Every structure is written in structure tokens, then in C-alpha cells.
Amino acid sequence: MSAPRYQAPRGTHDVLPQEAARWQWAEDAFRDTCRRAGFGEIRTPTFEDTEVFARGVGDTTDIVTKQMYTFEDRGGRSVTLCAEGTAPVIRALIQHGALGASGVQKVFYLTPIFRYERPQAGRLREHHQAGLEVVGAAGPEADAEVIAVGMSYLAAVGITDAALRLNSIGDAVCRAAYRDRLRDFLRPQFEELCPDCQVRFERNPLRIFDCKVPRCRGLIAGAPAMVDHLCADCRAHFDGVQAALRARGIVFTLDPNVVRGLDYYTRTAFEVTHGALGAQDALLGGGRYDGLAEILGGPPTPGVGFGSGIERVLFVTGKLGTGPPASALDAYVAAASDGAAVHAGPLADRLRSEGLTTDFDPLGRSLKAQMKEAARRNAAFAIILGDDELAAGEATLRDLTTGHQERVAVDRLAVTLKQWRKSPPQPA
Ligand code: HAM
């Protein structure tokens, strides 16, 4: 068979119904976890003014320099498909006057993210993020809250063996001094850095910690760590975050390599990784961004949050064998004759309105083929419509697990089915 003429664009994928059931399961787990922790959902547009990302994420980042899907719309405005979730959320909160007043905003989102990356396992050009933000709280408890909700979400989908890696990348004051220190350390080996890291050396040397090239990893391994050069305020905050995590029983390791790929981060940076993922092993990543609201033209407001790739979470749950319960029909309506087939749709309507998941055969197939289909669809019950039964206002209800069947008045089908499900009558 020749390849289909049109395929989903490189780095994107289709989600067909069976897989979509797993998506809904993970999304529901995320929504439930967030709701129980007092978060409300926020939905922002799929595209924004390019400036929101260029300024918010920062023009030294890979995202802004290489990965944005930016185009001019028909009105000559530069717009960009959502390249990450945080800047749009802060833009929206500023626009709607939600910042500045006292109090904390706790919001979550589920959104597609577009980045022109080199596609590989776990790295897509369109991926989907479950993310949340706590805005307006400067203290370390907010960082711990965000992380705790992230870990609860992962636990809710059965991922309990992921590793939380924690770091502090300081603030504008201590990071500037640390950058110089890092440059001094790397300068003698500058020529040995990969071309990307040579650019990073000037623009943002912390990002060299993130490089996957073995030679760069070797060079950076002995470098001074940011956490040893924090100013007093950043140090106190970082200690506070660790204490708050311990108080909540959350296990973490300190990792100087967690520097994050977005410029807005201040102080706390974290990632949750899982061994089942390959080189792209982050299930979830986030941190604090106390300067972002001001950069986007709002009142100075602290914030902290994370984003988690749904595709990666589903990859890991697939490996672990966790997922939603197998979807099953309550009832499959099978018609024994053409005359009876006319009644299948209306009966399905009625059963559905009584809360039962019901389907029937739209193809006019034989009764045998319909019963096969009922089994294939994991139906708990078959409802067989024959001419005789219909004439008497009845149908045959068959429990497909026990094989027990009885003729039941059509009016009583739903009630009887529900009763049988509670206490199945045994075959005589
Ligand atoms: P990020 O680290 O760029 O952070 O992305 C967050 C998560 O999205 C990653 O940990 C990963 O699970 C997933 N992800 C990222 N890129 C891809 C890709 N190309 N293909 C598949 N999955 C991917 C942010 O976007 C920040 N906005 C997170 C945040 C929220 N920080 C504070 N608040």
C-alpha cells in the first residue's frame, strides 16, 4: 500500500479515540488535582502578539531565537502560536486587572504548545501542557505548593517513581555576579565548548549547564554552583523551599544542572524526570518568575508554576501499565430482523437518556455479526430486538458475562439492566 498522500505535519500527531480515552483520563486527573487544591481554570488564545513571548520568555532563549511559529496576520501584525503557557497567563491576568490587589491567584491550564524543534522521541513541534501558576505569593510555601500539586497529579496517574530535581538560579543581583564567576571558570576552555555554548557563554552562560554535548557536560561539571553563590535573600528563600517540601514529605535532590530554558526564572527552578523517558526526560518543569509581570507591563507581582507535557506523561503511564478502566458499553442493541432494526436507534436514545452507554449496529448486519460486535465493544449486556418480542412490547436482555437472558418489557429495560448489574441473576 502506498503512503497516504497527506500526513500530519512532522513533529505533530493525531489522537484517535482509544488513545483519546487515555488523554481524557490524564487531563481529568490534572483537573481534579488542581480543583482540590483551589485552582481555577484559565483559557487564553492559541496565538498572542509576538512581543508577549519575545519579551516574556526572553530573546536569548532557544524558544524565542529559533523555535517560535511566528507569522504576520492579514492585518500586518506579528503573532505567534502559543510557545509556552506562563507569559500568556500573566498577560491575561494583567489585562483583566487581576494583579496588584492583595491576594493570590491560583490558575491552571491545558493547552497546546508550538515550538519548531528538531523532532525526536519525546520532542514534538506541537505538544500539550498541563500547567499551573500561583501568582501573588512571594514566600517559599508557594513554591512547595506548586511542586506538591505537580507530584499529586503524577501520583494520580500512577507515576510515583519520578525524581524531583531542585535548584536555585538566584535573582538579578546574585546571578549577574555568578555569571561573571562562571565565565572566568570557563574562559580557559572556551574553544572547547560547542558552537551553541560559545554563544551561550556571552549571552547566558548558565544555559551551558543544560547542554547535552558530552564535552560541554564534562567542562561544566567542575564549575562553581549557583547555589553556593546566592545572595542572603535568595539563600533564605531556597532554604525555605526545601524546608516546606520536607514538611510535606516530598523527596527531592539538589541539581545544579536544572537551569531551565526560559529567561523569566528567578530563584527556584525544578524538573521532575523519569527513567522511562530517553534524552528528553522531563515530565514536568517549572520555577519562580518574580520579574515577569513587570516585564509584561503589569505591577510587580511574584509568581511560580510548572508545565508538564501530556505526551510524556502518557508515554510513562503506558510503560507503567496505568490507565483508565477499559471503556465498555452498558448495552449493545442488536436487531434480529430488518423490521426490528428500525427500532434500534430509538431504543438506544431512550437507554442513553436513562444514563446507559448504549450503541447499536448502523450497518444492517446479521444478528451473529452484531453479537460479535457487542463482544468486541466489551458490552455488559445485549438487548436483542426480534419481531415477536417487539409485538409484545418486549426485548431480550442478555447478560453477556453470565449468559443469563430474559424477555423484559421495553419500558423496564433500563431498570432491569441496572438491577442485574447490582445482583446478576445466575443462569438456571
Ligand atoms: P518547559 O520546560 O519548556 O516549561 O515545558 C514544560 C514541560 O513540557 C516539559 O517538562 C515537558 O514535559 C514538556 N515539553 C516541553 N517541550 C516539549 C516538546 N517539544 N515536546 C514534548 N513535550 C515538551 C514551560 O513551558 C514553562 N512555561 C513551565 C512553567 C510554568 N514555568 C512556570 N510556570
Short mmCIF file of C-alpha atoms and ligand atoms in Angstrom, two decimals:
data_model
loop_
_atom_site.label_atom_id
_atom_site.label_comp_id
_atom_site.label_asym_id
_atom_site.label_seq_id
_atom_site.Cartn_x
_atom_site.Cartn_y
_atom_site.Cartn_z
CA MET A 1 0.00 0.00 0.00
CA SER A 2 1.44 3.37 -0.92
CA ALA A 3 1.84 6.01 1.79
CA PRO A 4 -1.20 8.24 2.22
CA ARG A 5 -0.89 11.45 0.28
CA TYR A 6 -1.32 13.68 3.32
CA GLN A 7 0.15 13.08 6.73
CA ALA A 8 0.09 15.02 10.00
CA PRO A 9 2.91 17.60 9.87
CA ARG A 10 6.33 16.48 11.13
CA GLY A 11 6.51 16.64 14.92
CA THR A 12 2.72 16.53 15.38
CA HIS A 13 0.38 13.60 15.91
CA ASP A 14 -3.22 12.55 15.71
CA VAL A 15 -5.03 11.19 18.77
CA LEU A 16 -7.54 8.52 17.78
CA PRO A 17 -10.45 7.52 20.08
CA GLN A 18 -8.75 4.71 22.02
CA GLU A 19 -5.76 6.92 22.76
CA ALA A 20 -8.04 9.91 23.42
CA ALA A 21 -9.58 7.97 26.32
CA ARG A 22 -6.13 7.94 27.92
CA TRP A 23 -5.74 11.68 27.26
CA GLN A 24 -9.06 12.41 28.94
CA TRP A 25 -8.06 10.27 31.87
CA ALA A 26 -4.79 12.20 32.37
CA GLU A 27 -6.49 15.56 31.81
CA ASP A 28 -9.24 14.67 34.29
CA ALA A 29 -6.62 13.64 36.84
CA PHE A 30 -4.93 17.01 36.37
CA ARG A 31 -8.20 18.98 36.59
CA ASP A 32 -9.31 17.10 39.71
CA THR A 33 -5.95 17.54 41.41
CA CYS A 34 -5.94 21.27 40.65
CA ARG A 35 -9.54 21.80 41.68
CA ARG A 36 -8.99 20.08 45.02
CA ALA A 37 -6.06 22.44 45.63
CA GLY A 38 -8.14 25.55 44.95
CA PHE A 39 -7.01 26.30 41.38
CA GLY A 40 -9.40 27.67 38.77
CA GLU A 41 -9.04 27.04 35.05
CA ILE A 42 -7.79 29.77 32.72
CA ARG A 43 -8.04 29.64 28.92
CA THR A 44 -6.05 32.04 26.78
CA PRO A 45 -5.88 32.30 22.96
CA THR A 46 -3.84 29.89 20.86
CA PHE A 47 -1.85 32.84 19.50
CA GLU A 48 -0.60 36.05 21.06
CA ASP A 49 1.20 39.19 20.00
CA THR A 50 4.76 38.04 19.32
CA GLU A 51 6.01 40.53 21.92
CA VAL A 52 4.32 38.58 24.74
CA PHE A 53 6.73 35.70 24.15
CA ALA A 54 9.71 37.69 22.86
CA ARG A 55 9.73 39.89 25.96
CA GLY A 56 8.30 37.40 28.43
CA VAL A 57 10.39 34.34 27.60
CA GLY A 58 13.45 36.36 26.67
CA ASP A 59 15.38 36.96 23.48
CA THR A 60 18.39 34.87 24.47
CA THR A 61 16.35 31.69 24.72
CA ASP A 62 16.18 28.93 22.11
CA ILE A 63 12.41 29.30 22.17
CA VAL A 64 12.49 32.91 21.02
CA THR A 65 15.55 32.78 18.75
CA LYS A 66 14.80 29.51 16.94
CA GLN A 67 11.50 27.90 17.79
CA MET A 68 8.54 30.24 17.59
CA TYR A 69 5.83 29.79 14.99
CA THR A 70 5.62 33.47 14.13
CA PHE A 71 3.76 34.97 11.22
CA GLU A 72 2.24 38.21 10.09
CA ASP A 73 -1.53 38.11 10.03
CA ARG A 74 -3.57 39.74 7.29
CA GLY A 75 -3.61 42.97 9.26
CA GLY A 76 0.19 43.11 9.28
CA ARG A 77 0.51 42.23 12.99
CA SER A 78 3.19 39.82 14.12
CA VAL A 79 1.55 36.98 16.02
CA THR A 80 2.99 33.77 17.49
CA LEU A 81 1.37 30.43 18.24
CA CYS A 82 1.45 29.71 21.97
CA ALA A 83 5.13 28.91 22.59
CA GLU A 84 4.68 28.35 26.33
CA GLY A 85 1.92 28.80 28.88
CA THR A 86 3.13 31.25 31.50
CA ALA A 87 3.57 34.54 29.63
CA PRO A 88 0.02 34.39 28.16
CA VAL A 89 -1.44 33.71 31.60
CA ILE A 90 0.37 36.68 33.14
CA ARG A 91 -0.62 38.83 30.13
CA ALA A 92 -4.26 37.87 30.71
CA LEU A 93 -4.16 38.48 34.48
CA ILE A 94 -2.64 41.92 33.87
CA GLN A 95 -5.19 42.73 31.16
CA HIS A 96 -8.10 41.83 33.43
CA GLY A 97 -6.75 43.77 36.40
CA ALA A 98 -6.26 40.65 38.49
CA LEU A 99 -2.76 41.58 39.66
CA GLY A 100 -1.69 44.24 42.09
CA ALA A 101 -4.51 43.73 44.56
CA SER A 102 -3.68 41.69 47.62
CA GLY A 103 -4.39 38.01 47.44
CA VAL A 104 -3.20 35.07 45.46
CA GLN A 105 -4.32 33.86 42.04
CA LYS A 106 -4.19 30.11 41.52
CA VAL A 107 -4.84 29.12 37.92
CA PHE A 108 -4.34 26.00 35.81
CA TYR A 109 -4.50 25.34 32.08
CA LEU A 110 -4.42 22.61 29.49
CA THR A 111 -3.06 23.95 26.23
CA PRO A 112 -1.28 23.05 23.02
CA ILE A 113 2.25 24.47 22.74
CA PHE A 114 4.03 25.06 19.43
CA ARG A 115 7.80 25.02 19.09
CA TYR A 116 9.79 24.47 15.92
CA GLU A 117 12.16 21.87 17.36
CA ARG A 118 14.08 19.04 15.72
CA PRO A 119 11.56 16.24 16.23
CA GLN A 120 12.82 13.22 18.14
CA ALA A 121 11.40 10.83 20.74
CA GLY A 122 9.62 12.96 23.33
CA ARG A 123 10.18 16.21 21.46
CA LEU A 124 7.33 17.45 19.32
CA ARG A 125 6.54 20.57 17.33
CA GLU A 126 3.08 20.62 18.82
CA HIS A 127 2.86 19.22 22.32
CA HIS A 128 0.27 19.69 25.05
CA GLN A 129 0.86 21.01 28.51
CA ALA A 130 -0.95 20.68 31.77
CA GLY A 131 0.29 23.68 33.70
CA LEU A 132 -0.48 25.85 36.69
CA GLU A 133 0.59 29.16 38.17
CA VAL A 134 0.41 30.63 41.68
CA VAL A 135 0.62 34.39 41.26
CA GLY A 136 0.97 36.94 44.05
CA ALA A 137 2.78 34.85 46.66
CA ALA A 138 6.48 35.51 47.23
CA GLY A 139 7.14 33.04 50.06
CA PRO A 140 8.64 29.57 49.73
CA GLU A 141 5.35 27.88 50.67
CA ALA A 142 4.02 28.84 47.23
CA ASP A 143 6.93 27.05 45.53
CA ALA A 144 6.26 23.97 47.66
CA GLU A 145 2.53 24.17 46.89
CA VAL A 146 3.17 24.17 43.14
CA ILE A 147 5.54 21.22 43.42
CA ALA A 148 3.21 19.31 45.75
CA VAL A 149 0.29 19.66 43.33
CA GLY A 150 2.54 18.54 40.46
CA MET A 151 3.62 15.44 42.37
CA SER A 152 -0.02 14.69 43.34
CA TYR A 153 -1.03 14.90 39.68
CA LEU A 154 1.69 12.45 38.70
CA ALA A 155 0.68 10.13 41.56
CA ALA A 156 -2.96 10.33 40.39
CA VAL A 157 -1.91 8.84 37.04
CA GLY A 158 0.17 6.21 38.81
CA ILE A 159 3.61 7.80 38.48
CA THR A 160 5.19 7.58 41.92
CA ASP A 161 8.79 6.88 40.94
CA ALA A 162 9.71 10.17 39.26
CA ALA A 163 12.67 12.21 40.51
CA LEU A 164 12.25 15.81 41.66
CA ARG A 165 15.37 17.86 40.95
CA LEU A 166 15.62 21.23 42.61
CA ASN A 167 17.90 24.20 42.10
CA SER A 168 18.02 27.93 42.71
CA ILE A 169 19.27 30.19 39.95
CA GLY A 170 19.26 33.29 42.15
CA ASP A 171 17.91 36.69 41.21
CA ALA A 172 19.09 39.63 39.11
CA VAL A 173 21.58 40.65 41.80
CA CYS A 174 23.38 37.45 42.66
CA ARG A 175 23.05 35.85 39.23
CA ALA A 176 24.91 38.69 37.49
CA ALA A 177 27.90 38.24 39.81
CA TYR A 178 27.71 34.46 39.45
CA ARG A 179 27.67 34.68 35.63
CA ASP A 180 30.99 36.51 35.71
CA ARG A 181 32.38 33.85 38.01
CA LEU A 182 31.17 31.12 35.65
CA ARG A 183 32.68 32.89 32.62
CA ASP A 184 36.01 33.19 34.47
CA PHE A 185 35.88 29.45 35.12
CA LEU A 186 35.05 28.52 31.51
CA ARG A 187 37.18 31.11 29.69
CA PRO A 188 40.37 29.00 29.54
CA GLN A 189 38.37 26.22 27.79
CA PHE A 190 36.23 28.49 25.64
CA GLU A 191 37.50 26.99 22.36
CA GLU A 192 36.45 23.51 23.50
CA LEU A 193 32.81 24.49 24.02
CA CYS A 194 30.33 23.53 21.28
CA PRO A 195 29.29 26.42 18.96
CA ASP A 196 25.95 26.83 20.79
CA CYS A 197 27.67 27.07 24.16
CA GLN A 198 30.16 29.61 22.79
CA VAL A 199 27.15 31.82 22.07
CA ARG A 200 25.66 30.99 25.49
CA PHE A 201 28.98 31.93 27.11
CA GLU A 202 28.34 35.55 26.15
CA ARG A 203 24.56 35.71 26.33
CA ASN A 204 23.62 33.48 29.24
CA PRO A 205 26.37 31.14 30.45
CA LEU A 206 24.04 29.37 32.92
CA ARG A 207 22.43 27.64 29.95
CA ILE A 208 25.68 25.73 29.39
CA PHE A 209 24.56 23.50 32.30
CA ASP A 210 21.71 22.41 30.06
CA CYS A 211 23.91 21.37 27.11
CA LYS A 212 23.67 17.71 26.12
CA VAL A 213 27.06 17.62 24.29
CA PRO A 214 29.30 15.31 26.38
CA ARG A 215 32.35 17.55 26.04
CA CYS A 216 30.42 20.59 27.39
CA ARG A 217 28.98 18.46 30.17
CA GLY A 218 32.50 17.45 31.16
CA LEU A 219 33.70 21.05 31.16
CA ILE A 220 30.78 22.38 33.21
CA ALA A 221 30.87 19.53 35.72
CA GLY A 222 33.58 21.15 37.83
CA ALA A 223 32.14 24.68 37.62
CA PRO A 224 31.15 26.64 40.71
CA ALA A 225 27.45 26.09 41.51
CA MET A 226 24.91 28.92 41.63
CA VAL A 227 23.54 27.63 44.94
CA ASP A 228 26.93 28.33 46.55
CA HIS A 229 26.77 31.96 45.43
CA LEU A 230 23.23 33.03 46.30
CA CYS A 231 22.62 36.37 47.99
CA ALA A 232 21.20 36.23 51.52
CA ASP A 233 17.56 36.66 50.42
CA CYS A 234 17.79 34.00 47.72
CA ARG A 235 19.57 31.66 50.13
CA ALA A 236 16.83 32.12 52.75
CA HIS A 237 14.16 31.51 50.12
CA PHE A 238 15.87 28.36 48.85
CA ASP A 239 16.26 27.02 52.40
CA GLY A 240 12.59 27.82 52.99
CA VAL A 241 11.51 25.89 49.88
CA GLN A 242 13.46 22.84 50.97
CA ALA A 243 12.01 23.02 54.49
CA ALA A 244 8.47 23.37 53.11
CA LEU A 245 9.00 20.36 50.81
CA ARG A 246 10.33 18.26 53.69
CA ALA A 247 7.34 19.29 55.83
CA ARG A 248 5.07 17.94 53.07
CA GLY A 249 7.05 14.71 52.79
CA ILE A 250 8.29 15.45 49.27
CA VAL A 251 11.62 13.87 48.37
CA PHE A 252 13.99 15.86 46.15
CA THR A 253 17.62 16.07 45.12
CA LEU A 254 19.57 19.29 44.59
CA ASP A 255 20.78 19.51 40.99
CA PRO A 256 22.86 22.45 39.67
CA ASN A 257 22.08 21.33 36.09
CA VAL A 258 18.44 22.41 36.40
CA VAL A 259 18.77 25.89 34.89
CA ARG A 260 15.62 25.88 32.67
CA GLY A 261 15.38 27.19 29.14
CA LEU A 262 13.34 30.36 29.74
CA ASP A 263 14.74 33.71 30.86
CA TYR A 264 11.98 34.69 33.26
CA TYR A 265 13.03 32.37 36.07
CA THR A 266 14.28 33.70 39.36
CA ARG A 267 15.32 31.69 42.40
CA THR A 268 13.58 28.30 42.35
CA ALA A 269 13.94 26.08 39.28
CA PHE A 270 12.82 22.45 39.25
CA GLU A 271 12.24 19.50 37.00
CA VAL A 272 10.65 16.13 37.53
CA THR A 273 12.30 13.45 35.41
CA HIS A 274 11.54 9.80 34.79
CA GLY A 275 13.88 6.97 33.80
CA ALA A 276 11.44 5.57 31.22
CA LEU A 277 11.95 8.70 29.09
CA GLY A 278 15.06 8.97 26.93
CA ALA A 279 17.21 12.06 26.47
CA GLN A 280 14.11 14.26 26.83
CA ASP A 281 13.40 13.03 30.32
CA ALA A 282 11.48 15.95 31.90
CA LEU A 283 7.89 15.08 32.76
CA LEU A 284 7.36 18.45 34.33
CA GLY A 285 9.37 21.63 34.70
CA GLY A 286 8.86 24.97 36.31
CA GLY A 287 10.04 27.57 38.73
CA ARG A 288 9.61 31.05 40.11
CA TYR A 289 9.36 34.14 37.86
CA ASP A 290 9.12 37.17 40.13
CA GLY A 291 10.00 39.71 37.38
CA LEU A 292 7.69 38.52 34.62
CA ALA A 293 4.58 40.60 35.41
CA GLU A 294 6.65 43.78 35.32
CA ILE A 295 8.35 42.80 32.06
CA LEU A 296 4.88 42.42 30.54
CA GLY A 297 3.83 45.87 31.74
CA GLY A 298 1.98 44.89 34.92
CA PRO A 299 2.51 45.67 38.58
CA PRO A 300 5.46 43.85 40.18
CA THR A 301 3.97 40.51 41.21
CA PRO A 302 5.75 37.31 42.21
CA GLY A 303 4.77 34.03 40.58
CA VAL A 304 5.66 30.38 40.47
CA GLY A 305 4.35 27.48 38.39
CA PHE A 306 5.07 24.48 36.20
CA GLY A 307 4.20 22.90 32.88
CA SER A 308 4.01 19.19 32.21
CA GLY A 309 3.95 17.54 28.79
CA ILE A 310 0.88 15.32 28.48
CA GLU A 311 2.52 13.20 25.74
CA ARG A 312 5.44 12.42 28.04
CA VAL A 313 3.17 11.62 30.99
CA LEU A 314 1.18 9.25 28.76
CA PHE A 315 4.36 7.63 27.48
CA VAL A 316 5.42 6.86 31.05
CA THR A 317 1.98 5.67 32.17
CA GLY A 318 1.96 3.43 29.08
CA LYS A 319 5.25 1.88 30.23
CA LEU A 320 3.95 1.52 33.80
CA GLY A 321 0.70 -0.01 32.59
CA THR A 322 -1.54 2.52 34.32
CA GLY A 323 -4.53 3.98 32.50
CA PRO A 324 -8.27 4.44 32.56
CA PRO A 325 -10.50 1.43 33.12
CA ALA A 326 -11.27 -0.27 29.80
CA SER A 327 -14.13 1.59 28.20
CA ALA A 328 -17.17 -0.60 27.91
CA LEU A 329 -20.70 -0.22 26.69
CA ASP A 330 -23.52 -0.86 29.13
CA ALA A 331 -25.72 -2.13 26.34
CA TYR A 332 -25.50 -3.11 22.69
CA VAL A 333 -28.84 -3.18 20.89
CA ALA A 334 -28.93 -5.98 18.32
CA ALA A 335 -31.78 -6.35 15.84
CA ALA A 336 -32.85 -9.79 14.62
CA SER A 337 -34.70 -8.54 11.50
CA ASP A 338 -34.89 -5.55 9.19
CA GLY A 339 -38.23 -4.63 10.75
CA ALA A 340 -36.69 -4.67 14.25
CA ALA A 341 -33.63 -2.68 13.10
CA VAL A 342 -35.84 0.41 12.72
CA HIS A 343 -36.41 0.32 16.50
CA ALA A 344 -32.73 0.02 17.47
CA GLY A 345 -31.90 3.74 17.22
CA PRO A 346 -34.98 4.95 19.12
CA LEU A 347 -34.36 2.35 21.87
CA ALA A 348 -30.71 3.44 22.11
CA ASP A 349 -31.91 7.06 22.51
CA ARG A 350 -34.15 6.03 25.36
CA LEU A 351 -31.49 3.99 27.18
CA ARG A 352 -28.93 6.77 26.75
CA SER A 353 -31.38 9.26 28.27
CA GLU A 354 -31.65 6.90 31.23
CA GLY A 355 -27.89 7.12 31.72
CA LEU A 356 -26.74 3.95 29.97
CA THR A 357 -23.86 3.93 27.49
CA THR A 358 -25.53 2.33 24.51
CA ASP A 359 -24.76 1.64 20.87
CA PHE A 360 -26.31 -0.30 18.00
CA ASP A 361 -25.40 -1.51 14.52
CA PRO A 362 -25.77 1.05 11.73
CA LEU A 363 -24.73 -1.43 9.02
CA GLY A 364 -27.73 -3.79 8.92
CA ARG A 365 -25.50 -6.81 9.62
CA SER A 366 -26.65 -10.29 10.66
CA LEU A 367 -27.59 -10.94 14.28
CA LYS A 368 -24.48 -13.10 14.64
CA ALA A 369 -22.27 -10.27 13.40
CA GLN A 370 -24.00 -7.85 15.78
CA MET A 371 -23.40 -10.15 18.75
CA LYS A 372 -19.73 -10.39 17.77
CA GLU A 373 -19.59 -6.60 17.69
CA ALA A 374 -21.20 -6.43 21.17
CA ALA A 375 -18.41 -8.68 22.49
CA ARG A 376 -15.71 -6.71 20.68
CA ARG A 377 -17.03 -3.50 22.25
CA ASN A 378 -16.96 -5.04 25.74
CA ALA A 379 -20.70 -4.53 26.16
CA ALA A 380 -22.02 -5.76 29.52
CA PHE A 381 -25.47 -6.52 28.09
CA ALA A 382 -27.02 -7.21 24.73
CA ILE A 383 -30.60 -6.19 24.04
CA ILE A 384 -31.99 -8.33 21.25
CA LEU A 385 -34.95 -6.99 19.32
CA GLY A 386 -36.98 -9.62 17.45
CA ASP A 387 -40.33 -9.25 15.67
CA ASP A 388 -42.16 -11.40 18.27
CA GLU A 389 -40.73 -9.54 21.22
CA LEU A 390 -41.50 -6.15 19.71
CA ALA A 391 -45.07 -7.16 19.01
CA ALA A 392 -45.38 -7.86 22.74
CA GLY A 393 -43.63 -4.59 23.72
CA GLU A 394 -40.63 -6.60 24.96
CA ALA A 395 -36.98 -7.31 24.16
CA THR A 396 -34.50 -9.97 25.24
CA LEU A 397 -31.98 -8.75 27.77
CA ARG A 398 -28.85 -10.90 27.84
CA ASP A 399 -26.09 -10.60 30.44
CA LEU A 400 -23.00 -11.15 28.31
CA THR A 401 -20.92 -12.22 31.31
CA THR A 402 -23.16 -14.96 32.69
CA GLY A 403 -25.17 -15.71 29.54
CA HIS A 404 -28.41 -15.35 31.51
CA GLN A 405 -31.25 -13.87 29.43
CA GLU A 406 -34.91 -12.97 29.90
CA ARG A 407 -37.65 -11.25 27.98
CA VAL A 408 -38.27 -7.87 29.60
CA ALA A 409 -40.83 -5.15 28.87
CA VAL A 410 -39.16 -2.39 26.84
CA ASP A 411 -40.30 0.13 29.47
CA ARG A 412 -38.42 -1.78 32.15
CA LEU A 413 -35.17 -2.47 30.24
CA ALA A 414 -33.07 0.24 31.86
CA VAL A 415 -34.29 -0.51 35.39
CA THR A 416 -33.80 -4.26 34.95
CA LEU A 417 -30.34 -3.81 33.44
CA LYS A 418 -29.29 -1.68 36.41
CA GLN A 419 -30.72 -4.24 38.86
CA TRP A 420 -28.94 -7.12 37.13
CA ARG A 421 -25.71 -5.20 37.23
CA LYS A 422 -26.01 -4.89 41.02
CA SER A 423 -27.01 -8.51 41.60
CA PRO A 424 -26.64 -10.63 38.48
CA PRO A 425 -29.26 -13.40 38.22
CA GLN A 426 -27.47 -16.73 37.80
CA PRO A 427 -28.32 -19.00 34.88
CA ALA A 428 -30.77 -21.75 35.85
P1 HAM B 1 9.14 23.85 29.63
O1 HAM B 1 10.20 23.17 30.45
O2 HAM B 1 9.58 24.47 28.36
O3 HAM B 1 8.47 24.92 30.58
O4 HAM B 1 7.99 22.81 29.32
C1 HAM B 1 7.32 22.13 30.36
C2 HAM B 1 7.16 20.66 30.03
O5 HAM B 1 6.53 20.50 28.76
C3 HAM B 1 8.45 19.84 29.90
O6 HAM B 1 8.90 19.42 31.17
C4 HAM B 1 7.99 18.69 29.05
O7 HAM B 1 7.29 17.72 29.84
C5 HAM B 1 7.01 19.33 28.11
N1 HAM B 1 7.64 19.71 26.82
C6 HAM B 1 8.37 20.82 26.56
N2 HAM B 1 8.75 20.86 25.28
C7 HAM B 1 8.27 19.74 24.70
C8 HAM B 1 8.31 19.20 23.36
N3 HAM B 1 8.94 19.83 22.38
N4 HAM B 1 7.68 18.03 23.12
C9 HAM B 1 7.02 17.38 24.12
N5 HAM B 1 6.93 17.85 25.38
C10 HAM B 1 7.55 19.01 25.68
C11 HAM B 1 7.49 25.81 30.21
O8 HAM B 1 6.95 25.79 29.15
C12 HAM B 1 7.09 26.75 31.32
N6 HAM B 1 6.00 27.64 30.83
C13 HAM B 1 6.65 26.00 32.55
C14 HAM B 1 6.28 26.92 33.66
C15 HAM B 1 5.03 27.26 34.07
N7 HAM B 1 7.14 27.59 34.42
C16 HAM B 1 6.45 28.33 35.31
N8 HAM B 1 5.19 28.15 35.09
#
